[in-house]
Short mmCIF file of C-alpha atoms in Angstrom, two decimals:
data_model
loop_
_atom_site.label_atom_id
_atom_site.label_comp_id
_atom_site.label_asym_id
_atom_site.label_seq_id
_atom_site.Cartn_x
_atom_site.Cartn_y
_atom_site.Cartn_z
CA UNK A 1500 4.07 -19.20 -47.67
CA UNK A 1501 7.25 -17.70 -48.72
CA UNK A 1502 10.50 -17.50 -47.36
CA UNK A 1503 10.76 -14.18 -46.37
CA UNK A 1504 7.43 -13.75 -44.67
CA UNK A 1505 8.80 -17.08 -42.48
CA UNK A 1506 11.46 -15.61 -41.85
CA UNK A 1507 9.64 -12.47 -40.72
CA UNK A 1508 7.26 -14.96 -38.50
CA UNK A 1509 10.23 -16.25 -37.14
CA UNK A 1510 11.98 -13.11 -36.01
CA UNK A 1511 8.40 -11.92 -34.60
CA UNK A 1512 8.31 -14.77 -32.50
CA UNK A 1513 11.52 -14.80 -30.92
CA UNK A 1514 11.54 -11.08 -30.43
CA UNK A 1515 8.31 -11.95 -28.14
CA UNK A 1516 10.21 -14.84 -26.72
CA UNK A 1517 12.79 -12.62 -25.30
CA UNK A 1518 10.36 -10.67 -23.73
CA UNK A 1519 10.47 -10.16 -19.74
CA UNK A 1520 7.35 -11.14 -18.35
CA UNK A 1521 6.59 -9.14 -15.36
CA UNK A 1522 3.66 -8.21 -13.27
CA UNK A 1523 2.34 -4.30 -12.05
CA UNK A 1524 -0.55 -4.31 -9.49
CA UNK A 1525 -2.87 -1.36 -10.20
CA UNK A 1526 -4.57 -0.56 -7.10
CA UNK A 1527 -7.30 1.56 -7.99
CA UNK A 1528 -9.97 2.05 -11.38
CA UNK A 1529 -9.30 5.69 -11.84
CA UNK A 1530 -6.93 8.19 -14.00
CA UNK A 1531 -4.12 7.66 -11.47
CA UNK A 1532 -3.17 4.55 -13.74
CA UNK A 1533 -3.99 5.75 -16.98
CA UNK A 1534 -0.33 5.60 -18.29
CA UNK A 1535 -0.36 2.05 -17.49
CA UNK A 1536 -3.30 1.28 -19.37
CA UNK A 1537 -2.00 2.99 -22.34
CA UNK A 1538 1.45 1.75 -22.02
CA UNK A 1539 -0.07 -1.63 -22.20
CA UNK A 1540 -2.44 -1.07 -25.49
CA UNK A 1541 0.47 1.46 -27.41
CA UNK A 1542 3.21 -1.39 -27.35
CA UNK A 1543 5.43 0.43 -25.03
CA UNK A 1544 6.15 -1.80 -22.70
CA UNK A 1545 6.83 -4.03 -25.40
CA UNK A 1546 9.30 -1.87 -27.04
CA UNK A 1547 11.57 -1.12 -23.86
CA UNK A 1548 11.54 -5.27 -23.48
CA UNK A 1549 8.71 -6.08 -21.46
CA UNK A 1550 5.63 -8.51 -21.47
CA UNK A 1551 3.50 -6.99 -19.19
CA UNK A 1552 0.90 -8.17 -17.43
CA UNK A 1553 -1.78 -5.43 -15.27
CA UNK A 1554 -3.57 -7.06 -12.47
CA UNK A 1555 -5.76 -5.08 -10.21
CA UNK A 1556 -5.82 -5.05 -6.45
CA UNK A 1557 -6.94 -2.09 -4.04
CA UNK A 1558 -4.71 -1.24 -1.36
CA UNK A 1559 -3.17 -3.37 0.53
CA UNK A 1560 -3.19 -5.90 -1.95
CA UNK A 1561 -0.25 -3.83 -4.39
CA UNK A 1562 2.19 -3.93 -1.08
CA UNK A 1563 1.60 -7.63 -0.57
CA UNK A 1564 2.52 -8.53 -4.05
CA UNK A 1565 5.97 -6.10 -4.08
CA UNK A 1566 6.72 -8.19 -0.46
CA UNK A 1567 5.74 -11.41 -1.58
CA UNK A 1568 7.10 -11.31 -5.26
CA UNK A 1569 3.64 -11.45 -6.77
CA UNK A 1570 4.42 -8.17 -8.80
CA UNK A 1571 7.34 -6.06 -10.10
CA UNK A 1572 6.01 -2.45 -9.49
CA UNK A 1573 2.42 -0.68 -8.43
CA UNK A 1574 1.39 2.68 -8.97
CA UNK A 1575 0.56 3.43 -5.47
CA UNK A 1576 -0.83 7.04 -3.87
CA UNK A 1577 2.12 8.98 -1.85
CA UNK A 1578 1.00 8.62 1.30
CA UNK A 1579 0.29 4.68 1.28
CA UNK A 1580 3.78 4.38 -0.21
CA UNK A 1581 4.78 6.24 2.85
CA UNK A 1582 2.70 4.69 5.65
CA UNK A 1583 4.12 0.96 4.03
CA UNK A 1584 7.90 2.06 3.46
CA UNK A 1585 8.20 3.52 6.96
CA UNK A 1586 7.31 0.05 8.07
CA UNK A 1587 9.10 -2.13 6.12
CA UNK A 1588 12.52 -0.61 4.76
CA UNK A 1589 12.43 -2.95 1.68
CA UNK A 1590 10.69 -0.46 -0.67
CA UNK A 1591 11.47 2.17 -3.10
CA UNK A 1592 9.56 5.02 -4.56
CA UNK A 1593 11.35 6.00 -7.59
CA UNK A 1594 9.36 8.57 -9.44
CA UNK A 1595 5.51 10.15 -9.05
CA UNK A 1596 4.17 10.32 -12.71
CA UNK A 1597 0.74 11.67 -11.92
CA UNK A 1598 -0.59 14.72 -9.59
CA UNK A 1599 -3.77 13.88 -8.45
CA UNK A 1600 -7.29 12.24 -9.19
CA UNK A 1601 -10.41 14.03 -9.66
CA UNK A 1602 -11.51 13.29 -6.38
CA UNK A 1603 -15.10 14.42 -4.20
CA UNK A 1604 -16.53 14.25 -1.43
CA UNK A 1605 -19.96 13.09 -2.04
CA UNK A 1606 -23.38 12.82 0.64
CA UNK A 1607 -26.45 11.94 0.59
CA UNK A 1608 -29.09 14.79 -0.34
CA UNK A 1609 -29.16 15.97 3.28
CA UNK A 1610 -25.56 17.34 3.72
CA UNK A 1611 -25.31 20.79 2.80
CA UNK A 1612 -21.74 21.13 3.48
CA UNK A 1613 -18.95 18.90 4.96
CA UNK A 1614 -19.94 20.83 8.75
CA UNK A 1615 -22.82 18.86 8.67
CA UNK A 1616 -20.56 15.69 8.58
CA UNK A 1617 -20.01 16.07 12.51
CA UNK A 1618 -21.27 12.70 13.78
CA UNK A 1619 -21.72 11.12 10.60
CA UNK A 1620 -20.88 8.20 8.33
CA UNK A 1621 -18.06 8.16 5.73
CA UNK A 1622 -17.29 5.11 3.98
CA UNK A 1623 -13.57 4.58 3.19
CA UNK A 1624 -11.81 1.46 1.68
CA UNK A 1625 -9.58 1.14 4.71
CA UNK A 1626 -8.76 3.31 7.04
CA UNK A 1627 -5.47 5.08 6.48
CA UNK A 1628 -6.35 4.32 2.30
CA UNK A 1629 -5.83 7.46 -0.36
CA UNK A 1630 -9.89 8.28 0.55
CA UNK A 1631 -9.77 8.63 4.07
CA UNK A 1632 -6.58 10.62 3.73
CA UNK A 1633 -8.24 12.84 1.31
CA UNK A 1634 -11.51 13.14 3.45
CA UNK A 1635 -9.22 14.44 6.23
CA UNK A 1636 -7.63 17.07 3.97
CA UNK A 1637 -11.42 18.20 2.79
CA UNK A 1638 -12.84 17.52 6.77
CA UNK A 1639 -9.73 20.07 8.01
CA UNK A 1640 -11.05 22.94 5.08
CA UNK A 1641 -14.12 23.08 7.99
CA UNK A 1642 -12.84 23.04 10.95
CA UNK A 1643 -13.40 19.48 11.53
CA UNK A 1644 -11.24 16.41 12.99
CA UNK A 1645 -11.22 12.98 12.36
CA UNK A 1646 -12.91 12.23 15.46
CA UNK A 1647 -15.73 14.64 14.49
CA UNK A 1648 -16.97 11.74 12.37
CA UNK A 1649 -17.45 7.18 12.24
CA UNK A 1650 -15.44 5.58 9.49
CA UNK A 1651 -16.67 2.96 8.03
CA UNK A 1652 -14.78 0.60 6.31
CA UNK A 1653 -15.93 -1.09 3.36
CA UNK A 1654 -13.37 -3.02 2.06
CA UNK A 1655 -13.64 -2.60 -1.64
CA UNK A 1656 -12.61 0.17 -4.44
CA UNK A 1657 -14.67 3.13 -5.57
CA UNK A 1658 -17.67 1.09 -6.92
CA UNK A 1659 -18.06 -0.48 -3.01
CA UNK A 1660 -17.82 3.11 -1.76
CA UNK A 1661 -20.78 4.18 -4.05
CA UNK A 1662 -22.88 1.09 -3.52
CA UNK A 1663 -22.23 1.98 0.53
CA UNK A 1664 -23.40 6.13 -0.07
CA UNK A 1665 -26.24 4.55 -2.30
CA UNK A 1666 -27.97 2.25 0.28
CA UNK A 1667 -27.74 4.49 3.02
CA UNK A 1668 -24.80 2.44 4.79
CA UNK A 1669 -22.97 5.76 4.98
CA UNK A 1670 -23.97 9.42 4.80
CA UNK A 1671 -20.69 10.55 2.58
CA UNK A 1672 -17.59 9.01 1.11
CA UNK A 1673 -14.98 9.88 -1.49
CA UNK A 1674 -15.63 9.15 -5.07
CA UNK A 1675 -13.43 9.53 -8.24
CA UNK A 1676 -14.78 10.67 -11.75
CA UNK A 1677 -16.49 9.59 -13.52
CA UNK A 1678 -18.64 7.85 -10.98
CA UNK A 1679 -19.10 10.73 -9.18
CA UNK A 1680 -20.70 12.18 -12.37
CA UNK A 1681 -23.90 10.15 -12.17
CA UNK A 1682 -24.26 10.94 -8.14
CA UNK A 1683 -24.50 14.59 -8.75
CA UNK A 1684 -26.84 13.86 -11.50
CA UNK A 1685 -28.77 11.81 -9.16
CA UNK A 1686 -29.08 14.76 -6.74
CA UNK A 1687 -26.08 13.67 -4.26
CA UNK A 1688 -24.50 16.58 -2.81
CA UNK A 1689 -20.92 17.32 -4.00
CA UNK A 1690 -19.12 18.76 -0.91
CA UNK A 1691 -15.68 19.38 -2.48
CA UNK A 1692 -12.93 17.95 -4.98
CA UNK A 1693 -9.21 17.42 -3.75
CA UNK A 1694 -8.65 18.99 -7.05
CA UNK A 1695 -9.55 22.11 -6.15
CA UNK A 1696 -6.76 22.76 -3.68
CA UNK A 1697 -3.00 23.17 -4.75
CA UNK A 1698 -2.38 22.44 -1.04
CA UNK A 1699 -4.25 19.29 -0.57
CA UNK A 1700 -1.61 16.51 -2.41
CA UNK A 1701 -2.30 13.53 -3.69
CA UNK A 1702 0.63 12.06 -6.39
CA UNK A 1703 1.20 8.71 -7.05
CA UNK A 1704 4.43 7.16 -7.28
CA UNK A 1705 6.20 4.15 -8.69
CA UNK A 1706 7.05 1.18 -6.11
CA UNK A 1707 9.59 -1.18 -5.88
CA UNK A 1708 10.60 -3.64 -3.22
CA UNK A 1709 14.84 -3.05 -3.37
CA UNK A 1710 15.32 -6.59 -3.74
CA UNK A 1711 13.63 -6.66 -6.94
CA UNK A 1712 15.82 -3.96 -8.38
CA UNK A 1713 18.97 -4.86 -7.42
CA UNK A 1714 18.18 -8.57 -8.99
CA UNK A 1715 17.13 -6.38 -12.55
CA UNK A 1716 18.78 -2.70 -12.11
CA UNK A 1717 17.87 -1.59 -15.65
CA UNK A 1718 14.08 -2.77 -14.62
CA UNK A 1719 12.84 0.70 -13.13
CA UNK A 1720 14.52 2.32 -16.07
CA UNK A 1721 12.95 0.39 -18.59
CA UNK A 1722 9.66 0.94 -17.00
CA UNK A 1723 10.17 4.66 -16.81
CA UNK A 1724 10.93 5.17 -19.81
CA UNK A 1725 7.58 3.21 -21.16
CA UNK A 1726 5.25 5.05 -18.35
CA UNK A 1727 6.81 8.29 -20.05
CA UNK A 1728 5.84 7.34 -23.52
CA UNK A 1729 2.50 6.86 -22.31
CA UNK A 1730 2.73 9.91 -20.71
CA UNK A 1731 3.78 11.56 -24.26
CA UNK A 1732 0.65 9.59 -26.68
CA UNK A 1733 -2.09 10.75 -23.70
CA UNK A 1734 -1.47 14.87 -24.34
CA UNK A 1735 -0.27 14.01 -28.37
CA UNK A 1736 -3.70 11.80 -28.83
CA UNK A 1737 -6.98 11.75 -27.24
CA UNK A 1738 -8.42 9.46 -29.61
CA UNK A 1739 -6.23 6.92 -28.35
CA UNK A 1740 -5.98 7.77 -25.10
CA UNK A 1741 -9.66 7.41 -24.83
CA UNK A 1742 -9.62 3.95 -26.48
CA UNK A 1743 -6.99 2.47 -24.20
CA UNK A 1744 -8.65 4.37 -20.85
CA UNK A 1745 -11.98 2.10 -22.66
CA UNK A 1746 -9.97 -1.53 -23.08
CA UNK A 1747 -9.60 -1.95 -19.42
CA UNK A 1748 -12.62 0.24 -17.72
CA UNK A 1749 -16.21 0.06 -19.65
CA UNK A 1750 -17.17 3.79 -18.69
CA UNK A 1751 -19.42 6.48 -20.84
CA UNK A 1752 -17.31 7.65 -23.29
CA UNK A 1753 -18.35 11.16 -22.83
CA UNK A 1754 -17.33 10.63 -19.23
CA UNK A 1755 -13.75 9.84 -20.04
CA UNK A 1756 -13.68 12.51 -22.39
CA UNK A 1757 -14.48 15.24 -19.54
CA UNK A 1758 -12.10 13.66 -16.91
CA UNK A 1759 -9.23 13.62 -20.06
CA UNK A 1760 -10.17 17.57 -20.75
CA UNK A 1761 -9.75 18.48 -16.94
CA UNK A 1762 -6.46 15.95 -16.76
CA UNK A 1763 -5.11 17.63 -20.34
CA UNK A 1764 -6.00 21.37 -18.83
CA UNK A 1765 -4.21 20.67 -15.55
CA UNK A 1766 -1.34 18.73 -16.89
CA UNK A 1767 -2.20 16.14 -14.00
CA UNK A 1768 0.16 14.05 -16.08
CA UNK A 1769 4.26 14.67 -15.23
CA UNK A 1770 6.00 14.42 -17.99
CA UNK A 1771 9.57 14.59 -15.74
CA UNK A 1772 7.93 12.42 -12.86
CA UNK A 1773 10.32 13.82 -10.31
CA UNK A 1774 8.58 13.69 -6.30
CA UNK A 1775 8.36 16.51 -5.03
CA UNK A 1776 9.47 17.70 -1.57
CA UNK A 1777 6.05 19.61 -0.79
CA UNK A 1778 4.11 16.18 -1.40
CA UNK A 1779 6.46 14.22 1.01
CA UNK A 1780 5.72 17.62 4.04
CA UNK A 1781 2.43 17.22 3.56
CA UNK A 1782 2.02 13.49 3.97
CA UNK A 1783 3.77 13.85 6.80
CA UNK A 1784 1.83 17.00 8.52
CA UNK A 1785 -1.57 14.94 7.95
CA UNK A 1786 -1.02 11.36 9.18
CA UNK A 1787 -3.99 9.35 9.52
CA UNK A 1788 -3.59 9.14 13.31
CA UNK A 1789 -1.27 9.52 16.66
CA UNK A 1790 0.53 6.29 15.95
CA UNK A 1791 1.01 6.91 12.41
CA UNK A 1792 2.51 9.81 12.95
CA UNK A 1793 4.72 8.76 15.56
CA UNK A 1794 5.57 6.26 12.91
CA UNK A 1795 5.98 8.66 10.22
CA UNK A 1796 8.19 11.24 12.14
CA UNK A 1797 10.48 9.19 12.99
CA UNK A 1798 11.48 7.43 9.89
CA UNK A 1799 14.33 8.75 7.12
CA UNK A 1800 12.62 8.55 3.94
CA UNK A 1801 15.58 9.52 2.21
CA UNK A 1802 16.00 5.93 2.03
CA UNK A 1803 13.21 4.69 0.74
CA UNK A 1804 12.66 7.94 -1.88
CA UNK A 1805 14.38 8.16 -4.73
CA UNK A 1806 15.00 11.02 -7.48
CA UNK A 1807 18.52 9.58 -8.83
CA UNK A 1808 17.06 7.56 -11.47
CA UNK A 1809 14.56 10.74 -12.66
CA UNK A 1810 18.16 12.56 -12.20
CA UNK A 1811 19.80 10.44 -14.89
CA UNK A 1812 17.28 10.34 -17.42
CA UNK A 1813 17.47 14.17 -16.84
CA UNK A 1814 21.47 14.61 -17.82
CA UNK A 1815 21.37 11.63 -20.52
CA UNK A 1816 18.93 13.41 -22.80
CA UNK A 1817 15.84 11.45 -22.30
CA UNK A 1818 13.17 13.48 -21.31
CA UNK A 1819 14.59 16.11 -23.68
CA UNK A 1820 14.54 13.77 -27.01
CA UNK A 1821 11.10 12.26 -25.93
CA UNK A 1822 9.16 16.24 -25.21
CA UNK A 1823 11.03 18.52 -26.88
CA UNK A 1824 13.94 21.00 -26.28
CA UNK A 1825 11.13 23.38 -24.14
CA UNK A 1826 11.36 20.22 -21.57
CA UNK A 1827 14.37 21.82 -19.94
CA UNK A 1828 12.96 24.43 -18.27
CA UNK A 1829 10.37 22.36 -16.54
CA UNK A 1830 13.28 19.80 -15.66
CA UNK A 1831 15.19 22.31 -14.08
CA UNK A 1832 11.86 23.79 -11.88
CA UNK A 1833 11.20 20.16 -10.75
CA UNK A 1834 14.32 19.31 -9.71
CA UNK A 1835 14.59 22.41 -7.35
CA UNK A 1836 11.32 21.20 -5.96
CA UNK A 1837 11.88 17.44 -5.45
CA UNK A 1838 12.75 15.74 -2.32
CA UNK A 1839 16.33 15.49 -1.23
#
């Protein structure tokens, strides 16, 4: 072997040695975490100076592991973010890279519309999770409360959900794509997407526990600037984007493809992941009960939100050198509209 390819082994291996090894819980099997998936198969996190590793958990599972140390960061929905921060001050959302999931409401073959949910079943993971907060924002379209209908509980992600609509446990539930793609094709009834309302929000945002950041300040940084590499390669290469989605979710192919071509058409993807104040009013108009509410009203969340670090990337350049000069004007829009 000769010298200089030893001494190229050499370098290799103590570049990976100085690698931070960090965890990031990914709560749910959907697009929401996309740019993590391809952040982890494009080298990004690798080339801000992070060994990453992804380890999945629904809800609460991602909070437990910020609290306890188990992880560095999840990519948590708004309004869990919310409901957790409000009752423990030790987290921070930071910035919300994502918009919302292709997201229905599917029933069984005798619902013709979400009225005839009155008195029904709807399986949720938990109750307060992203898909009971959804199914309130779809139940409200018709006039109907939460009380109008029995939650059930099931415990599990999107695949437990569907396994609970399929056997009859429940008579609707929310599903993401592309699972949802099969029910309809089975003859489920599709009552609604979240999608289809601009009013309905649903963004995900990035968590820390406070702790964490002020032991590694240029942590969040480094992680938002790999997320919005990601960001960059998903709308600059399908291919790819496609292959990574693939590596850590066995779906159809063509199934990804349609949820990337309604993700790409939407721009569900932000490329300046500022939160916006709208998301944060509407979180907070559609609690998932009296005593969240209660909870929610009362809390500041100016301390547990966070646009400064979305600010500085802003004035240094980043966003601009990364998209493209025509970034600016959509900084400047977002920034109007974030929470303050």
């Amino acid at each position: 072997m000769g010298k200089r390819v030893i001494l190229f082994l050499f370098a290799m291996l103590a570049a990976h040695a100085q690698l931070q090894k960090i965890t990031i819980n990914y709560p749910t099997r959907t697009g929401q975490v996309w740019p993590l998936y391809l952040a982890k198969e494009g080298g990004y996190y690798q080339k801000y100076g992070l060994d990453v590793t992804l380890v999945f958990g629904v809800h609460p599972a991602g909070i437990a592991m910020l609290v306890g140390g188990q992880a560095t960061m999840t990519a948590y929905t708004l309004e869990q973010a919310m409901e957790a921060s409000s009752k423990d001050g030790s987290l921070i959302a930071l910035g919300s890279p994502f918009k919302k999931s292709l997201f229905s409401l599917m029933a069984a073959k005798s619902i013709a519309s979400v009225r005839d949910l009155r008195g029904k079943r709807i399986g949720v993971s938990q109750i307060g999770d992203a898909p009971y907060n959804y199914t309130v924002g779809l139940l409200a379209k018709a006039g109907l409360m939460p009380r109008d209908v029995e939650w059930v509980p099931v415990g599990t992600d999107v695949n437990g959900r569907a396994a609970a609509l399929v056997s009859g446990r429940v008579e609707a539930t929310m599903l993401t794509a592309p699972v949802y793609f099969k029910f309809e094709e089975q003859g489920f009834r599709n009552l609604g997407n979240i999608s289809d309302y601009d009013d309905i929000y649903a963004p995900s945002v990035y968590l820390f526990k406070k702790s964490t950041i002020a032991a590694n300040p240029k942590l969040p940084e480094q992680l938002m600037k790999a997320h919005a590499e990601a960001i960059k390669r998903f709308y600059d290469d399908k291919a790819f984007a496609l292959k990574a989605y693939l590596a850590w979710d066995k779906q159809d192919q063509a199934d990804i493809e349609r949820v990337y071509d309604h993700y790409y058409k939407v721009n569900t993807y932000e490329r300046v992941p500022y939160i916006p104040a709208a998301a944060v009013k509407y979180i907070l108009d559609h609690p998932a009960d009296a005593q969240t509410a209660a909870q929610l009203r009362k809390y500041d969340f100016r301390k547990v939100i966070d646009n400064s670090l979305v600010d500085r990337l802003v004035q240094e350049g980043f966003f601009e050198q990364l998209f493209g000069p025509d970034i600016k004007a959509e900084e400047e829009r977002k920034k109007k509209i974030s929470f303050r």
